[in-house]
Structure formats: C-alpha cells, structure tokens
Short mmCIF file of C-alpha atoms in Angstrom, two decimals:
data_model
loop_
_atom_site.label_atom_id
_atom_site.label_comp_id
_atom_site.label_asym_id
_atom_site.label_seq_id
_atom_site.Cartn_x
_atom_site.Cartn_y
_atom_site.Cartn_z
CA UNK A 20 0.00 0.00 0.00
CA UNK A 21 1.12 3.68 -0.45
CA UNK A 22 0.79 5.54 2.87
CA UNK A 23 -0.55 9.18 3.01
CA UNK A 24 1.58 12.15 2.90
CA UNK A 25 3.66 13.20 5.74
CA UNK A 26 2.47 17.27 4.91
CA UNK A 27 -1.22 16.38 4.45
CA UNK A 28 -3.37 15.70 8.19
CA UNK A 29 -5.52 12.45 8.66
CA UNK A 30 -9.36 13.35 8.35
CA UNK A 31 -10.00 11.22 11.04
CA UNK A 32 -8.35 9.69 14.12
CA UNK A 33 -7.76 5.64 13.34
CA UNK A 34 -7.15 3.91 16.76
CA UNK A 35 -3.73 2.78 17.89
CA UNK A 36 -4.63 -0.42 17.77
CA UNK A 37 -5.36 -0.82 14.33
CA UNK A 38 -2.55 -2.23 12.05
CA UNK A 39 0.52 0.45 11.35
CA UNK A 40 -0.46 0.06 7.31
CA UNK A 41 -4.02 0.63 8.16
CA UNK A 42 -3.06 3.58 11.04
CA UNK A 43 -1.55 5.42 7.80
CA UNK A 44 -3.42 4.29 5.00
CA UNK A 45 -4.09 7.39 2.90
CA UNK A 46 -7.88 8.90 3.06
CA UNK A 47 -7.08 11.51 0.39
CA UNK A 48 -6.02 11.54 -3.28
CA UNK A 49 -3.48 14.39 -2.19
CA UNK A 50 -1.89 12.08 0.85
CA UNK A 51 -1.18 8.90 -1.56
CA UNK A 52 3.18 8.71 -1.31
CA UNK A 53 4.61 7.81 -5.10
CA UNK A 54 2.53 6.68 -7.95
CA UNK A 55 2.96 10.23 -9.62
CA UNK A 56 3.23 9.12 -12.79
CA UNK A 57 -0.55 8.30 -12.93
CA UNK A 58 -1.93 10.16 -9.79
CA UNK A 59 0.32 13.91 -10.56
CA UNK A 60 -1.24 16.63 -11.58
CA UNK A 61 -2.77 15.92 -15.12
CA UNK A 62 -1.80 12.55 -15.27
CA UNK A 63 -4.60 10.21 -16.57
CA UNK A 64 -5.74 8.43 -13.03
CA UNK A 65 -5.66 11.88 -11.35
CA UNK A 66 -8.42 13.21 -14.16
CA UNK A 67 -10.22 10.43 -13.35
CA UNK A 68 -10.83 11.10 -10.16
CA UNK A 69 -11.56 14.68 -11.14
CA UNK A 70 -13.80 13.78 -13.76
CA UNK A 71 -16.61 13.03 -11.31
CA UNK A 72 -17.24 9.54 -13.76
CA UNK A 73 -15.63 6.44 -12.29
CA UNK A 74 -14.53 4.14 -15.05
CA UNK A 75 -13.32 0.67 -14.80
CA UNK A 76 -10.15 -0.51 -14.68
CA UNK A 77 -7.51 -2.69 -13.81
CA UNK A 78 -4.58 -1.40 -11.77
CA UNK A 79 -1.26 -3.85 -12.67
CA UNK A 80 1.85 -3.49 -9.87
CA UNK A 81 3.96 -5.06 -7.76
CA UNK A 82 2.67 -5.80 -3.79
CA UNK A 83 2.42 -2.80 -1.60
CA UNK A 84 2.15 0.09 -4.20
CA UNK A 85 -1.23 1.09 -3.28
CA UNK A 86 -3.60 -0.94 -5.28
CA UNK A 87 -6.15 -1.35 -3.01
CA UNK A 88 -5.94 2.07 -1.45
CA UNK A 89 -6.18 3.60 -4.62
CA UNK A 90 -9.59 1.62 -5.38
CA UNK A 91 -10.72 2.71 -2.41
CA UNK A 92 -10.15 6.58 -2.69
CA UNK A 93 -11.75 6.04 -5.68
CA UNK A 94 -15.05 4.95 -4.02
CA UNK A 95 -14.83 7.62 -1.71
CA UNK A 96 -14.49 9.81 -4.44
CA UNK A 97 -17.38 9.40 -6.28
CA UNK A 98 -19.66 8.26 -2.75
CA UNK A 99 -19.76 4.95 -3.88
CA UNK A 100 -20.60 1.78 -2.24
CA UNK A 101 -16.98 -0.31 -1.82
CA UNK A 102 -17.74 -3.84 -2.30
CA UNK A 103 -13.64 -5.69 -2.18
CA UNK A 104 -13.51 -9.81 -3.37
CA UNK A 105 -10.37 -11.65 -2.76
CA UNK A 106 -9.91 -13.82 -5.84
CA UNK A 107 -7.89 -15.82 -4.21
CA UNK A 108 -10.38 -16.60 -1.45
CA UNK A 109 -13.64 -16.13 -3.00
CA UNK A 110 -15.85 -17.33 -6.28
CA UNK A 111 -18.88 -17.30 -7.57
CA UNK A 112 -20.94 -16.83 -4.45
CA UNK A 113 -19.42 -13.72 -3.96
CA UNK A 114 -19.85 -12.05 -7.74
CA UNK A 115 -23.40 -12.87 -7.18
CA UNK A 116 -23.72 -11.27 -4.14
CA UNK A 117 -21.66 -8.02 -5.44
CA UNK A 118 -24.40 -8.12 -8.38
CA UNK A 119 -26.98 -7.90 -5.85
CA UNK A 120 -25.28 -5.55 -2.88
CA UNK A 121 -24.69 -3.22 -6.70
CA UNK A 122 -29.12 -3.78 -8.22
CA UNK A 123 -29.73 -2.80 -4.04
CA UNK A 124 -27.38 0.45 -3.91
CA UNK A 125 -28.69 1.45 -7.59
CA UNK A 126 -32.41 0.91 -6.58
CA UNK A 127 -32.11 2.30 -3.13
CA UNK A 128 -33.78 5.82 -2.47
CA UNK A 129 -30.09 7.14 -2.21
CA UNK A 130 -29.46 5.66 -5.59
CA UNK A 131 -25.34 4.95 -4.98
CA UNK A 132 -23.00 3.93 -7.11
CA UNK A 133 -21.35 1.11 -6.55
CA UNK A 134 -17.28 0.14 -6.96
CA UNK A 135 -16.82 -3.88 -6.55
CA UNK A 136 -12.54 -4.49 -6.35
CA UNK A 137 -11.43 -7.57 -6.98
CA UNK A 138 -7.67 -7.97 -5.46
CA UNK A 139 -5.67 -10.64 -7.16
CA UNK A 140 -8.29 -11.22 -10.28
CA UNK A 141 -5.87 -13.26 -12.46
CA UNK A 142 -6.65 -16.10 -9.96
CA UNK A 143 -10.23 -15.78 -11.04
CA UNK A 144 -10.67 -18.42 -14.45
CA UNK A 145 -12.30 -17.43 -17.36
CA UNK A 146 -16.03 -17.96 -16.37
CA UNK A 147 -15.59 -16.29 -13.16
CA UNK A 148 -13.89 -12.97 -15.21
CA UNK A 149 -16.61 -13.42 -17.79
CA UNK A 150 -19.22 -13.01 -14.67
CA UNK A 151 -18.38 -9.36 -14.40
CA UNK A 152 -18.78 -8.52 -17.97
CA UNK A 153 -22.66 -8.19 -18.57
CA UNK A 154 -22.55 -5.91 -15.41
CA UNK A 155 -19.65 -3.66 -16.37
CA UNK A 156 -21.42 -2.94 -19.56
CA UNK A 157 -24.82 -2.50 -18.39
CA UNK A 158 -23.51 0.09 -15.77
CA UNK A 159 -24.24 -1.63 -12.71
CA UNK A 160 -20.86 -1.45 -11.39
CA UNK A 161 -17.48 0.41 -11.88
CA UNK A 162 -14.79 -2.70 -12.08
CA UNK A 163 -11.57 -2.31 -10.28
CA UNK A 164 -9.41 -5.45 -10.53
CA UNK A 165 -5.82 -5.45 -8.95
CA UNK A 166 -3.34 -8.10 -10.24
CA UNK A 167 0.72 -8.39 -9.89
CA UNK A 168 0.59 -10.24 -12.87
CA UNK A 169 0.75 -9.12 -16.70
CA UNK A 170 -3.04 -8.13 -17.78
CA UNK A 171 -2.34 -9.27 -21.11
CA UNK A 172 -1.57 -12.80 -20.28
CA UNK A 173 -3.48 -13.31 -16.80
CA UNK A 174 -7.00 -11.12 -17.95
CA UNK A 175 -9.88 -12.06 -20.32
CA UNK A 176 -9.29 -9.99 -23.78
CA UNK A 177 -13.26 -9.18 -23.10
CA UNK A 178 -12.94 -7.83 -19.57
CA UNK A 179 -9.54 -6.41 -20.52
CA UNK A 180 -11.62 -4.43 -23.50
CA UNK A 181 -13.48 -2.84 -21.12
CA UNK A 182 -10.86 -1.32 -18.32
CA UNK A 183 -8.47 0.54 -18.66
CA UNK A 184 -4.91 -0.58 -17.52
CA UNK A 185 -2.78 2.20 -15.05
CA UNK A 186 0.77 0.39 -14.34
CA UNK A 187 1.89 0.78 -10.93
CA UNK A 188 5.78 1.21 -9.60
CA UNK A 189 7.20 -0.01 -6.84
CA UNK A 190 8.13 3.00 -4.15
CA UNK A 191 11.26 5.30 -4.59
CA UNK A 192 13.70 5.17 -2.14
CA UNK A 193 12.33 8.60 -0.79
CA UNK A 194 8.91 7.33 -0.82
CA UNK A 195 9.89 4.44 1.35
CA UNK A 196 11.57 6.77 3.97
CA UNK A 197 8.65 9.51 4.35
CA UNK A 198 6.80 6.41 5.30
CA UNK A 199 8.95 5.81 7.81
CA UNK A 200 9.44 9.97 8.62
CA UNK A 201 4.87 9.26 9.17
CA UNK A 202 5.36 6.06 10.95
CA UNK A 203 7.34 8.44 13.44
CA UNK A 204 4.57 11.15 13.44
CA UNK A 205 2.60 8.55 14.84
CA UNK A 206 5.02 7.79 17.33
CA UNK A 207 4.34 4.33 16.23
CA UNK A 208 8.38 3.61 16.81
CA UNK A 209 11.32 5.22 18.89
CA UNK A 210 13.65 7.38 16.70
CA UNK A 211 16.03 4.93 14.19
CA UNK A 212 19.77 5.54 12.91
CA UNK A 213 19.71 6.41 9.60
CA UNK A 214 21.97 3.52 8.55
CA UNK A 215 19.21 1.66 9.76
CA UNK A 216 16.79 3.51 7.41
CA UNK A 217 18.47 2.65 4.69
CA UNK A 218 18.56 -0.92 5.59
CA UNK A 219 15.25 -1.32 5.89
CA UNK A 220 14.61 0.68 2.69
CA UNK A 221 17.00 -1.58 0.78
CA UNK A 222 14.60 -4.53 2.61
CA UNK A 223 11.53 -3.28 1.33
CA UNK A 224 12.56 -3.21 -1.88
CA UNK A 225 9.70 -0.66 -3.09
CA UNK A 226 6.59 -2.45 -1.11
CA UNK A 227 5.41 -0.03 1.10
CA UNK A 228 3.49 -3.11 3.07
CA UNK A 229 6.50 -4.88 3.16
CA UNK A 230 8.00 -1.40 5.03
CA UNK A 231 4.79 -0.95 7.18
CA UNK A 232 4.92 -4.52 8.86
CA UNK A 233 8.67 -4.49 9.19
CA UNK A 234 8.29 -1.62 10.92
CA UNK A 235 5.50 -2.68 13.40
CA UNK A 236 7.63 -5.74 14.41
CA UNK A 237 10.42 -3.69 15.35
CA UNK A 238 8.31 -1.27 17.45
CA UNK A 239 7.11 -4.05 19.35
CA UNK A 240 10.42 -5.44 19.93
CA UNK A 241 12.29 -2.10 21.03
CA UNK A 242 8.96 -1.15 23.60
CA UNK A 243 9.73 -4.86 25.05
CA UNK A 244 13.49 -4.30 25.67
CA UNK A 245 12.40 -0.53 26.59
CA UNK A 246 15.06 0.55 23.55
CA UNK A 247 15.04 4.83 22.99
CA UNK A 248 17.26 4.11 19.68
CA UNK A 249 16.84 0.97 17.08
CA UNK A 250 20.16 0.90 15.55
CA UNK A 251 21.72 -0.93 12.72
CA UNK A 252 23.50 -3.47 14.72
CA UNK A 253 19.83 -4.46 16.85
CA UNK A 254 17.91 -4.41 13.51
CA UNK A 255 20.44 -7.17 11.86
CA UNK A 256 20.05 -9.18 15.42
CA UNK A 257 16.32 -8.85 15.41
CA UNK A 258 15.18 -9.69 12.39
CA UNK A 259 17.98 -11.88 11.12
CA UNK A 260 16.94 -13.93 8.34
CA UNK A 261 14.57 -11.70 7.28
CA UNK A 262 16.60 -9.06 6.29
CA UNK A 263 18.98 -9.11 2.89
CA UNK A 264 21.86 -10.61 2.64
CA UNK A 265 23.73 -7.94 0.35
CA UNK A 266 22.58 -4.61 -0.77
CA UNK A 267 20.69 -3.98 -3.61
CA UNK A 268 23.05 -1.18 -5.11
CA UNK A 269 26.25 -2.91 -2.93
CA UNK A 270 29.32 -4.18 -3.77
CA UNK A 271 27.78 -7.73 -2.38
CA UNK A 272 24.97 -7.33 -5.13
CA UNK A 273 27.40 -7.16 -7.98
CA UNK A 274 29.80 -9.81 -6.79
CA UNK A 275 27.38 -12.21 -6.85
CA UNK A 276 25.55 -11.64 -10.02
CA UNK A 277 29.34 -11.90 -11.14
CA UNK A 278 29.78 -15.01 -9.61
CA UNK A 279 26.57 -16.08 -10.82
CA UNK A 280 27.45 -15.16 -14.83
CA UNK A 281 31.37 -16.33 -14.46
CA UNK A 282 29.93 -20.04 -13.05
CA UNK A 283 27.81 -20.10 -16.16
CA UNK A 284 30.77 -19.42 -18.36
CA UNK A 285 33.06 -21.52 -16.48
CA UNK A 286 30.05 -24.42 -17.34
CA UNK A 287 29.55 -25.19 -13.62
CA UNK A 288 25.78 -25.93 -13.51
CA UNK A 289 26.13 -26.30 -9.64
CA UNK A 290 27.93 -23.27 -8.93
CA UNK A 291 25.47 -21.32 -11.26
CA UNK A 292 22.65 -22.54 -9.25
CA UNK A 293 24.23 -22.15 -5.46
CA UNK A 294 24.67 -17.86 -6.77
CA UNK A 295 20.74 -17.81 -8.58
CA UNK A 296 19.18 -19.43 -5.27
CA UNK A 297 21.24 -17.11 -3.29
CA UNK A 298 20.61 -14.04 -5.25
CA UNK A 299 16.72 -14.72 -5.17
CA UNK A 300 17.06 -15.88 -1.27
CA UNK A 301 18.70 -12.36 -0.62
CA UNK A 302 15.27 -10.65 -2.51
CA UNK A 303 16.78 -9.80 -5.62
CA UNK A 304 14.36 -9.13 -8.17
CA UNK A 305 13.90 -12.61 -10.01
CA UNK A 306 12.65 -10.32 -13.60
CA UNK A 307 16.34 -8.90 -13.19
CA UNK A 308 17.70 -12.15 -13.06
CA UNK A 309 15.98 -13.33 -16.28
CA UNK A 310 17.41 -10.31 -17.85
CA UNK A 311 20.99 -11.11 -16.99
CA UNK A 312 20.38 -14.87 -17.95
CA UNK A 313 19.40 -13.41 -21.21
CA UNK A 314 22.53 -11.53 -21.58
CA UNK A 315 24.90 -14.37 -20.61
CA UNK A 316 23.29 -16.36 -23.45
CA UNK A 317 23.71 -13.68 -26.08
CA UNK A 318 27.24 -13.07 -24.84
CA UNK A 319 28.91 -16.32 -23.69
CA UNK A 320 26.39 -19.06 -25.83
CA UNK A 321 25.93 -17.38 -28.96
CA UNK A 322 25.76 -19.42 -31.71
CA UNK A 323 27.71 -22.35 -30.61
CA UNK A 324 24.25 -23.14 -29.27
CA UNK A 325 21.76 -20.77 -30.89
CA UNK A 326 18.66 -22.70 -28.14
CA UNK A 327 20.49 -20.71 -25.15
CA UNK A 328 18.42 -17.81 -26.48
CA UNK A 329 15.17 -18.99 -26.67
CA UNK A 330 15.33 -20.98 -23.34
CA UNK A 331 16.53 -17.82 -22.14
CA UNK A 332 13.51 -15.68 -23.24
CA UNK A 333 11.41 -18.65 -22.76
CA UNK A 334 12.33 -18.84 -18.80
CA UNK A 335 11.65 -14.97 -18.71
CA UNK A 336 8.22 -15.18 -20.52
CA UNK A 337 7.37 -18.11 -17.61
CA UNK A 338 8.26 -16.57 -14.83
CA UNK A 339 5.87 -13.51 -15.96
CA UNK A 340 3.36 -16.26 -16.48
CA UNK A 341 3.65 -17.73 -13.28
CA UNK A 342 5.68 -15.23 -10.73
CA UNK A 343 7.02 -16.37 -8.05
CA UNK A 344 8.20 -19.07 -6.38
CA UNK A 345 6.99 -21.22 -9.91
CA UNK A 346 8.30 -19.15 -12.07
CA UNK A 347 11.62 -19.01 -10.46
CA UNK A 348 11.70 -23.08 -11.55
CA UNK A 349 12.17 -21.65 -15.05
CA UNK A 350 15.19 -19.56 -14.18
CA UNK A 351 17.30 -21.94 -12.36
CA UNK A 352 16.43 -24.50 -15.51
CA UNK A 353 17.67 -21.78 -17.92
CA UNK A 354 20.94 -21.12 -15.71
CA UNK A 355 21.42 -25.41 -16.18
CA UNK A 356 21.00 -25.42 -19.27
CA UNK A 357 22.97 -22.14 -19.90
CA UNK A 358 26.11 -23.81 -17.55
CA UNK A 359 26.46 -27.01 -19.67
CA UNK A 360 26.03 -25.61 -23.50
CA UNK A 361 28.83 -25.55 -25.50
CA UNK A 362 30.58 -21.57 -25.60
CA UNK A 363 31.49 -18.98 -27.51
CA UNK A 364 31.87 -15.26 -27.10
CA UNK A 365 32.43 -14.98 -31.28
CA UNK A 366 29.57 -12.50 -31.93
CA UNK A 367 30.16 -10.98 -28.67
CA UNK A 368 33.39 -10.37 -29.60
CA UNK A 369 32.65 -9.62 -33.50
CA UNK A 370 30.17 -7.16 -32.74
CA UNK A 371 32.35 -4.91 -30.53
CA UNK A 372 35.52 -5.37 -33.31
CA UNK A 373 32.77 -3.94 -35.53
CA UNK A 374 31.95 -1.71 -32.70
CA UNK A 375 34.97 0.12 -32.54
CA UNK A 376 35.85 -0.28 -36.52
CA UNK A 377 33.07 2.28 -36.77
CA UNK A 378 33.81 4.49 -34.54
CA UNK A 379 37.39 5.18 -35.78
CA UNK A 380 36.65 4.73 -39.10
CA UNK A 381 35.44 7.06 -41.92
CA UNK A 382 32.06 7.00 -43.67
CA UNK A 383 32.50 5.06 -46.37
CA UNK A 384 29.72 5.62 -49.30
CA UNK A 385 27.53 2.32 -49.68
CA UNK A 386 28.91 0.80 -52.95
CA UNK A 387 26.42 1.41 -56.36
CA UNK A 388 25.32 -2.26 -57.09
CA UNK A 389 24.37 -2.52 -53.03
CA UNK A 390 22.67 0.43 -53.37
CA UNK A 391 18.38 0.51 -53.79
CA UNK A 392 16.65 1.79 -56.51
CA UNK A 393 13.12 2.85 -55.88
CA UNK A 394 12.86 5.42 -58.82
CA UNK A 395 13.76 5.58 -62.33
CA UNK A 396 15.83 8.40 -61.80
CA UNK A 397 17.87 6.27 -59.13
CA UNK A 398 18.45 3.34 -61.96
CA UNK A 399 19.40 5.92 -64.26
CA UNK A 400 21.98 6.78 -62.12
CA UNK A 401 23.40 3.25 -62.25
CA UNK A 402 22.15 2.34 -58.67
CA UNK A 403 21.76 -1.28 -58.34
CA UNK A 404 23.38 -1.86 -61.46
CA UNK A 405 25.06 -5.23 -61.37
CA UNK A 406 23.86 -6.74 -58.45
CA UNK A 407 24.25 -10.56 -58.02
CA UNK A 408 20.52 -11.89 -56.89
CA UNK A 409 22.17 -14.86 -54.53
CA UNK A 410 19.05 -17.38 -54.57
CA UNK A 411 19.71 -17.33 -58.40
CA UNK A 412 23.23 -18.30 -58.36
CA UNK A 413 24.42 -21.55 -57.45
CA UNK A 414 23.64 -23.12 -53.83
CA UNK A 415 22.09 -19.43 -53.16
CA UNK A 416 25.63 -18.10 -53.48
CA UNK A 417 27.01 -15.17 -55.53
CA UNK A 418 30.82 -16.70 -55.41
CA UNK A 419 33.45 -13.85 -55.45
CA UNK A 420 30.76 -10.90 -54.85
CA UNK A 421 32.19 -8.36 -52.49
CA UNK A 422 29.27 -6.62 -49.70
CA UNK A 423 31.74 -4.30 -47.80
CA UNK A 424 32.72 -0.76 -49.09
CA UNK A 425 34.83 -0.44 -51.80
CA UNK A 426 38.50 -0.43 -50.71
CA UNK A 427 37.95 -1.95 -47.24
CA UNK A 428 40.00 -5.06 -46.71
CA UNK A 429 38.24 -7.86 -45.03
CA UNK A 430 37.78 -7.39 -41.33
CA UNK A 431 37.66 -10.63 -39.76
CA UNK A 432 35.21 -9.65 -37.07
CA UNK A 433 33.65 -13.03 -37.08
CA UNK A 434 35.69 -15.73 -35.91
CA UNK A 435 33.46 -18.79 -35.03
CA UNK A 436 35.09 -21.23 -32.53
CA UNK A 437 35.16 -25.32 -32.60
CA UNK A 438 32.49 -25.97 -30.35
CA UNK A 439 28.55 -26.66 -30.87
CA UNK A 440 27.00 -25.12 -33.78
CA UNK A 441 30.05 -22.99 -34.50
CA UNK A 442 31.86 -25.92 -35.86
CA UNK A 443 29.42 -26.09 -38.64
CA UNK A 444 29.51 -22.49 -39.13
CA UNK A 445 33.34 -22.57 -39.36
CA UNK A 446 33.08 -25.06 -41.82
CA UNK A 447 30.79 -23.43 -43.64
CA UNK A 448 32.52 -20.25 -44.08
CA UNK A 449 35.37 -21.88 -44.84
CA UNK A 450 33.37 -23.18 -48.05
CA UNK A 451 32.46 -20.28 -48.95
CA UNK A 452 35.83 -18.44 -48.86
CA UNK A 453 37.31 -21.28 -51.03
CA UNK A 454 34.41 -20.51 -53.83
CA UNK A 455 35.15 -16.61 -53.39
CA UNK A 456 38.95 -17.78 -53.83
CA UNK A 457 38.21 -19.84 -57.01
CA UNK A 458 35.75 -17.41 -58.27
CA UNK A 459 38.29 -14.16 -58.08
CA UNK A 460 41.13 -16.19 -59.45
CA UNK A 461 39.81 -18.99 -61.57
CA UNK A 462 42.77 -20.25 -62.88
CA UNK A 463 44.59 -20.38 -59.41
CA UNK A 464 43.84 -23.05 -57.15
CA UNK A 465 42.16 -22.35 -54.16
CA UNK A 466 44.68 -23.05 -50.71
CA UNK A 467 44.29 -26.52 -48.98
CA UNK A 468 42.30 -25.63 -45.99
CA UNK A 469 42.70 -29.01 -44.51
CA UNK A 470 38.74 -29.59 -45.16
#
C-alpha cells in the first residue's frame, strides 16, 4: 500500500490499535506517497478522479504500491458503495452477491454507485472474469481489478476491452523513507539511525506493506526491551533472516551476479545454481535475473548453441506467467542449461571489433550495385546496377561478390570457434571463402584448408 503524505493531516483519528499500514493508509487523493506518474497533476488516473465519472479498470503493480488504497479513494471519491472480493479466497458466491449488494445500492432511495474491487483477479478463471462482464457494460458497477501479474496474459481480452490498464511502480527510495518519517509522526516507533533507514529501505525493496509490517515488528520489539534508539546493529540481530543478505546497489549485489554469470561461463551448472538461489534468497528481483540470464546467453552461448536464447527468453516469458516461487523453476532450468552448452563469445566479440571499426573509421559511401533503386531516376543513375541476386546463383551463393565498401579489406570480425553449432559455421565459411577464392582467381587453385 502507499501511505498518506507526511504534509497532508488524517481526516480522522484511526485507533492505535489498528494495524501500522491501516493507522496510515491514505484517506485523500493528495496524501497517496509515489505513484505520480498516474496520480500527478494531469496525469490520466488523477483526471479520473476529477472527472466526477468512475470508469473501470484494472490497476497492474507489484505488492504494496497502493492498489487497493487507490480503489478505495476512488469509491470515496465518487460516494460509492466499496464492495472488495479476494480472488484468491472467493468465487462465484461472492460475484453474485456483489451483483446484488450493486441492483440494491442502484435501486435504493439514495441511488449509490457502486465500486466492486477484486484484489488478485488473475486467480479468477475465465467464467468467473466473464461473470463481471454483462454488469460492467450494463452500468451496474465500476470494475476495479488489482493483479501483480501481466493483464495481457493473466486477464480475459473481453474484460480487458473494457478497463483501462494504469501500471503501478514499486516505491522510490524517498517514498519508502517519508513512510517511515509518518510512521514516526505517529510515534508508532522510537527514533532509528539512519543507517538503519536505509537498511530497511533496501529490505523493502519498493513495497510499502513490506516497510509498514517491518516496521511494526520492530516497534514491538524495542517497547519490550524498553530501547530509545533501534540501531543498525539491533535491527540485523532482530530480524535476522529476514533481512537481505547484500545490498541492492552494494558491492555484495554485484559480486554475486558476477559469480553467478562467471559459473555459467566456467560451465559449472552447480555453482550457477548455489549464486541464482542465493541471489533470489537475498530478494533480488527474479525479472532482473531473467534479464541477466538473457545476456549471458547472447554473450557467452551465442551461436555455438543458438537454443540458449530462446530458453533464455522462454524462462523470462514463464516466470511472468507464473511469478514467483513457480516461475523461479524456469530460471534456475535456464541457468542449467545455460552452464552445460557448448561456448562462444564470437559475436560478442565480433560485434564490438565492428563496434569500434566504426567508430574510428570514416564514412564510407555504400557501394552502387548494393545500393536501392526505388525510382527511375535512381536506376538511371546506375544504382543497383550489377547486383548478383544470390538465390539465383548456385547453392544461393554469388561466389566472389564483395558486400563491404569499396577499398575496405576484409575485417575478420567473425571468428566462429570449434564448439557446438560454430563448428558447422566454421566449416561453412570456410566453403564459402574457397568458392570466393576460385571465383576471383579462376585459374589459381584455391589453398588446402585441410577440409
């Protein structure tokens, strides 16, 4: 959940007893912390809310962004009955009884509005989603669903029609520590070193509920051992495992996602799995860690084993799918298979030969016969002239035809190595040299390769 701004006062007085997130929950638009993008000043949620017409919609974000809150400053917004179902807990029963709370509240003599939220609705199936549609059309009800999972995948194409889709961040850093600044307001906690901020920060990891709960266990630790001060060194003894094991933006961080990507190259499946459970033990972000798995197949694979790839984007896609802790099954199969394929940093390499080639070279003018030739005028002007179709020469190859600008010597950026795939490619271009060879100098036999 977002918590309400530090500068803006509470309309009302919640009771001490209540739940820290609920003690600060925000009860205006203008006290929600972070979500600007959508909730600034002109930014499309904000002129909804200003609009005076609710409209549905599905709000997509991480946990502890302010989802729910949001829906519900909505309702308050327009003085509409709030009717929340927890996909997760409820079904059927409960649509039908929203439908009926909604024909009530629109019938009434008050005539209200009515706002039914559905937290988690990608864990509603297809019939239960397709329960809200005849209602969301008719009017009935505005449709709020909240869902950590991609809309596009996880949401009926009808339903998603219908709503609009505002994507929610997780908290800044700032955001995280003005909830902490409010939390103190509230003299919900004693006063806290600010190394000890920034731990916990770095432990929320942009979930303001995450933050708020943290937070509440501490307090009632410190008022048992009577503590004026929670320091650094007391918030690592009290909540232990809990807390990270490196820092996000640390040194620690990077060493291991080094460790992690250097295992993989070294082709130690184990290794590479020991650094990708400890990474995602220590909270790192498991859609960062199908990034980098990307990368280490695009830089150390390559096209020894061109399937590194596609398992790699494959494993991403599933974990969106999925989340966690399924989808993390997908990673740590990708970093397996990633360990034990054959290497080869060729393109890697190639591409940044070709890289800096460019940089320090001159702009060389594309030669005529590469050239296009749209209009007459251009053919006129020989462009295009003497170009060698290659699927009409023989084996689709234009033998002794030269693609690079004219006077530029043969780079060599590409040099495939003897493992996987790149054995065949090696081979291949090895073919194909001989044929440029034989086709430049005809009556000069082409070099024994040793092929």
């Amino acid at each position: 959940m977002a918590a309400r701004s530090a500068s803006a006062p509470s309309s009302a007085h919640p009771s001490s007893h209540q739940p820290l997130a609920e003690r600060l929950r925000p009860r205006t638009l203008g006290e929600v912390i972070g979500q600007q993008h959508v909730l600034g000043p002109g930014m499309p949620l904000r002129l909804a809310f200003e609009s005076g017409r609710p409209h549905s919609c599905i709000l997509w974000g991480p946990p502890g962004v302010g989802k729910t809150t949001i829906a519900r400053l909505m309702a308050d917004a327009f003085d509409a009955q709030f009717i929340s179902i927890s996909a997760v807990l409820g079904g059927v029963k409960d649509i039908r009884e929203a439908v009926e709370q909604a024909q009530a509240a629109r019938d009434g003599l008050m005539q209200q509005r009515t706002i039914v939220f559905v937290d988690e609705v990608h864990r509603f199936n297809k019939s239960q989603q397709d329960a809200f549609l005849p209602h969301v059309e008719s009017g009935l009800f505005t449709f709020i669903g909240a869902t950590t999972e991609n809309p596009s995948f996880e949401v009926n194409s009808a339903l998603l029609s219908r709503a609009a889709v505002y994507v929610l961040q997780p908290l800044f850093e700032e955001d995280l520590k003005r909830i902490v600044g409010l939390a103190q307001a509230e003299q919900a906690l004693p006063a806290i070193e600010s190394v000890a901020i920034d731990r916990l920060v770095a432990y929320a990891d942009g979930d303001a509920r995450r933050l708020l709960n943290t937070l509440e266990t501490l307090a009632m630790a410190a008022a048992q051992e009577k503590l004026t001060e929670i320091t650094d060194a007391w918030l690592l003894k009290v909540l232990g495992e809990r807390m990270r094991r490196y820092d996000k933006g640390g040194e620690q961080f990077y060493d291991t996602i080094s460790a992690l990507h250097k295992s993989v190259r070294g082709s130690d499946p184990d290794a590479a799995l020991y650094w990708l459970v400890r990474m995602l033990d220590g909270g790192a972000d498991p859609r960062y860690m199908a990034r980098r798995l990307v990368r280490m197949a695009a830089e150390d694979i390559g096209l020894a084993d061109p399937r590194a790839l596609r398992l790699a984007l494959d494993a991403s896609e599933v974990y969106e799918r999925l989340g966690s802790p399924e989808g993390e099954l997908a990673l740590a199969e990708c970093v397996v298979y990633l360990a034990v394929a054959p290497k080869s940093n060729a393109v890697y390499k190639a591409y940044n030969a070709a890289r800096a080639w460019v940089k320090q070279d001159g702009t060389r003018p594309v030669p005529m016969h590469l050239r296009n030739a749209p209009t007459q005028l251009m053919k006129e002007l020989d462009y295009g002239k003497g170009y060698r179709y290659a699927h009409d020469e023989e084996g689709g190859f234009a033998a002794g035809e030269n693609y690079l600008p004219e006077g530029m010597a043969e780079p060599g950026f590409y040099q495939p190595v003897e493992r996987g795939l790149e054995i065949k490619i090696a081979q291949k271009m090895r073919d194909l040299r001989e044929r440029n060879v034989a086709a430049a100098h005809p009556d000069v036999q082409a070099p024994d390769t040793g092929v």
